[in-house]
Tab-separated table of C-alpha atoms in Angstrom:
chain	number	residue	atom	x	y	z
G	1	MET	CA	-75.643	-74.612	-52.214
G	2	ASN	CA	-73.063	-73.769	-49.518
G	3	ILE	CA	-70.395	-73.325	-52.128
G	4	LEU	CA	-72.288	-70.612	-53.826
G	5	LYS	CA	-73.229	-68.853	-50.628
G	6	PHE	CA	-70.336	-68.812	-49.921
G	7	GLY	CA	-69.299	-67.193	-52.977
G	8	LEU	CA	-71.676	-65.366	-52.733
G	9	ASN	CA	-70.873	-63.755	-48.889
G	10	LEU	CA	-67.326	-63.258	-49.752
G	11	GLY	CA	-68.320	-61.289	-52.598
G	12	ILE	CA	-70.933	-58.375	-50.615
G	13	ILE	CA	-68.183	-58.345	-48.550
G	14	ALA	CA	-65.010	-58.073	-51.618
G	15	ILE	CA	-67.423	-54.931	-52.728
G	16	VAL	CA	-68.031	-52.804	-48.851
G	17	TYR	CA	-63.959	-53.856	-48.647
G	18	PHE	CA	-63.601	-52.118	-51.974
G	19	ILE	CA	-66.447	-49.236	-51.405
G	20	ILE	CA	-64.705	-48.374	-47.618
G	21	ILE	CA	-61.673	-47.968	-49.707
G	22	TYR	CA	-62.224	-45.839	-52.260
G	23	ALA	CA	-63.865	-43.699	-49.627
G	24	LEU	CA	-61.089	-43.854	-47.325
G	25	LYS	CA	-58.857	-42.426	-50.931
G	26	ILE	CA	-61.132	-39.417	-51.533
G	27	MET	CA	-61.034	-38.331	-47.953
G	28	SER	CA	-56.830	-38.485	-47.354
G	29	THR	CA	-57.152	-36.800	-51.058
G	30	ASP	CA	-59.023	-33.601	-50.072
G	31	THR	CA	-57.864	-33.682	-46.908
G	32	LYS	CA	-54.354	-33.146	-48.544
G	33	SER	CA	-55.354	-30.081	-50.913
G	34	VAL	CA	-57.498	-28.860	-48.889
G	35	GLY	CA	-54.620	-28.166	-46.169
G	36	LYS	CA	-51.899	-27.519	-48.388
G	37	ARG	CA	-54.338	-24.267	-49.885
G	38	GLY	CA	-54.676	-23.366	-46.683
G	39	ASN	CA	-51.050	-22.376	-46.052
G	40	LYS	CA	-50.382	-20.886	-49.075
G	41	ALA	CA	-53.378	-18.111	-48.301
G	42	ARG	CA	-51.601	-17.657	-44.739
G	43	LYS	CA	-48.595	-16.962	-46.293
G	44	ALA	CA	-49.451	-14.129	-49.428
G	45	THR	CA	-51.047	-12.109	-47.049
G	46	SER	CA	-49.806	-10.339	-44.049
G	47	GLY	CA	-52.649	-8.938	-41.543
G	48	LEU	CA	-52.695	-6.172	-38.356
G	49	GLU	CA	-52.738	-6.946	-34.823
G	50	ILE	CA	-55.317	-4.802	-33.047
G	51	VAL	CA	-53.465	-4.494	-30.197
G	52	VAL	CA	-55.799	-1.909	-28.521
G	53	ALA	CA	-59.004	-0.081	-30.405
G	54	GLY	CA	-59.063	2.708	-28.656
G	55	GLU	CA	-61.726	4.948	-29.558
G	56	ASN	CA	-63.042	2.800	-32.317
G	57	THR	CA	-66.140	0.452	-31.335
G	58	ASN	CA	-65.933	-1.450	-34.338
G	59	LEU	CA	-62.392	-2.660	-33.290
G	60	LYS	CA	-61.794	-6.350	-30.651
G	61	ASN	CA	-58.436	-5.466	-28.752
G	62	GLY	CA	-56.429	-9.258	-30.556
G	63	GLY	CA	-58.589	-8.962	-33.415
G	64	ILE	CA	-56.681	-8.650	-37.468
G	65	LEU	CA	-57.106	-6.707	-39.834
G	66	PRO	CA	-55.848	-8.687	-42.651
G	67	ILE	CA	-53.590	-7.110	-45.555
G	68	VAL	CA	-54.144	-8.912	-49.539
G	69	ASP	CA	-53.149	-5.319	-51.358
G	70	ASN	CA	-53.321	-2.354	-49.411
G	71	LEU	CA	-55.082	-1.625	-46.304
G	72	THR	CA	-56.853	2.657	-46.118
G	73	MET	CA	-57.690	3.758	-42.472
G	74	GLY	CA	-59.171	6.902	-41.276
G	75	ARG	CA	-62.594	8.904	-40.885
G	76	LYS	CA	-64.390	8.841	-44.211
G	77	SER	CA	-66.433	5.925	-45.384
G	78	ASP	CA	-64.618	5.031	-47.811
G	79	ASN	CA	-60.976	3.008	-46.279
G	80	THR	CA	-60.754	0.033	-45.896
G	81	VAL	CA	-60.844	0.862	-41.886
G	82	ILE	CA	-63.620	2.646	-40.472
G	83	LEU	CA	-62.136	4.441	-37.763
G	84	ASP	CA	-64.181	6.803	-35.259
G	85	ASP	CA	-61.919	8.252	-33.688
G	86	LYS	CA	-61.361	12.558	-33.071
G	87	TYR	CA	-56.707	11.742	-33.156
G	88	VAL	CA	-57.462	10.711	-36.630
G	89	SER	CA	-58.357	12.732	-40.422
G	90	SER	CA	-60.265	11.895	-42.996
G	91	HIS	CA	-57.550	9.504	-45.316
G	92	HIS	CA	-54.914	9.408	-42.590
G	93	VAL	CA	-52.699	6.157	-43.380
G	94	LYS	CA	-52.242	3.665	-46.370
G	95	ILE	CA	-50.792	-0.023	-46.240
G	96	PHE	CA	-49.820	-0.900	-49.659
G	97	LYS	CA	-47.693	-3.260	-51.249
G	98	ARG	CA	-44.950	-3.178	-52.771
G	99	ASN	CA	-42.136	-5.740	-53.968
G	100	ASN	CA	-42.622	-8.332	-51.387
G	101	GLU	CA	-42.928	-5.830	-48.641
G	102	TYR	CA	-44.867	-3.359	-47.242
G	103	VAL	CA	-44.865	-0.106	-46.652
G	104	LEU	CA	-46.719	2.288	-44.674
G	105	GLU	CA	-48.374	5.568	-45.564
G	106	ASP	CA	-49.475	8.583	-43.662
G	107	LEU	CA	-51.434	10.600	-46.223
G	108	GLU	CA	-50.760	13.749	-45.008
G	109	SER	CA	-52.752	13.372	-42.338
G	110	THR	CA	-52.784	15.922	-38.994
G	111	ASN	CA	-51.758	14.455	-35.698
G	112	GLY	CA	-49.122	12.463	-37.517
G	113	THR	CA	-48.697	8.519	-37.708
G	114	LYS	CA	-46.853	6.363	-35.222
G	115	VAL	CA	-44.699	3.532	-36.123
G	116	ASN	CA	-42.743	2.130	-32.992
G	117	ASP	CA	-42.920	5.785	-30.867
G	118	VAL	CA	-41.557	6.991	-33.733
G	119	ARG	CA	-43.495	9.994	-35.877
G	120	ILE	CA	-43.062	9.327	-39.863
G	121	LYS	CA	-43.000	11.861	-42.372
G	122	ASN	CA	-44.228	9.989	-45.531
G	123	SER	CA	-43.993	6.222	-46.108
G	124	LEU	CA	-41.349	3.785	-44.495
G	125	ILE	CA	-40.865	-0.462	-45.319
G	126	LEU	CA	-42.929	-2.680	-42.064
G	127	LYS	CA	-40.835	-5.449	-40.197
G	128	SER	CA	-42.556	-7.995	-38.506
G	129	GLY	CA	-43.777	-6.542	-35.169
G	130	ASP	CA	-43.579	-3.543	-36.158
G	131	VAL	CA	-46.288	-1.295	-33.887
G	132	ILE	CA	-48.273	1.140	-35.295
G	133	LYS	CA	-50.564	3.677	-33.749
G	134	VAL	CA	-53.336	5.857	-35.720
G	135	GLY	CA	-54.902	8.755	-33.084
G	136	THR	CA	-55.803	6.795	-30.194
G	137	ALA	CA	-55.716	2.567	-31.753
G	138	THR	CA	-52.227	0.701	-31.359
G	139	PHE	CA	-51.553	-1.988	-34.288
G	140	LYS	CA	-49.318	-4.658	-34.310
G	141	PHE	CA	-47.821	-4.699	-38.144
G	142	MET	CA	-47.874	-9.544	-38.138
């Protein structure tokens, strides 16, 4: 009888250990796949850090505006980023991806767009760290 109890106890302990090991294996695999997806997502996008929000109450200093394929800024509601700023045109500026590079294009705005304190005429390729001024707002390209 004692041998039977001992065998049953051993069997129950083995089943519990098997369940624990199986659960740990599933959790480990799930954690690794989330980490891989997270890294790919970060590499695929760039963004604009809001350095100075200016007159725009919808922006927060230190916030990030992600750029996936393209981003437009202006006063009109059909822009990706709506700027409530008297110095910003209806459709002021566009940032888009071309040949794995991000291009900033001023959309013939009245007051212009500055990159690194230089007013741009048409378009230019953005580099990490470039400072972009649109109206009273200032952004840093990342």
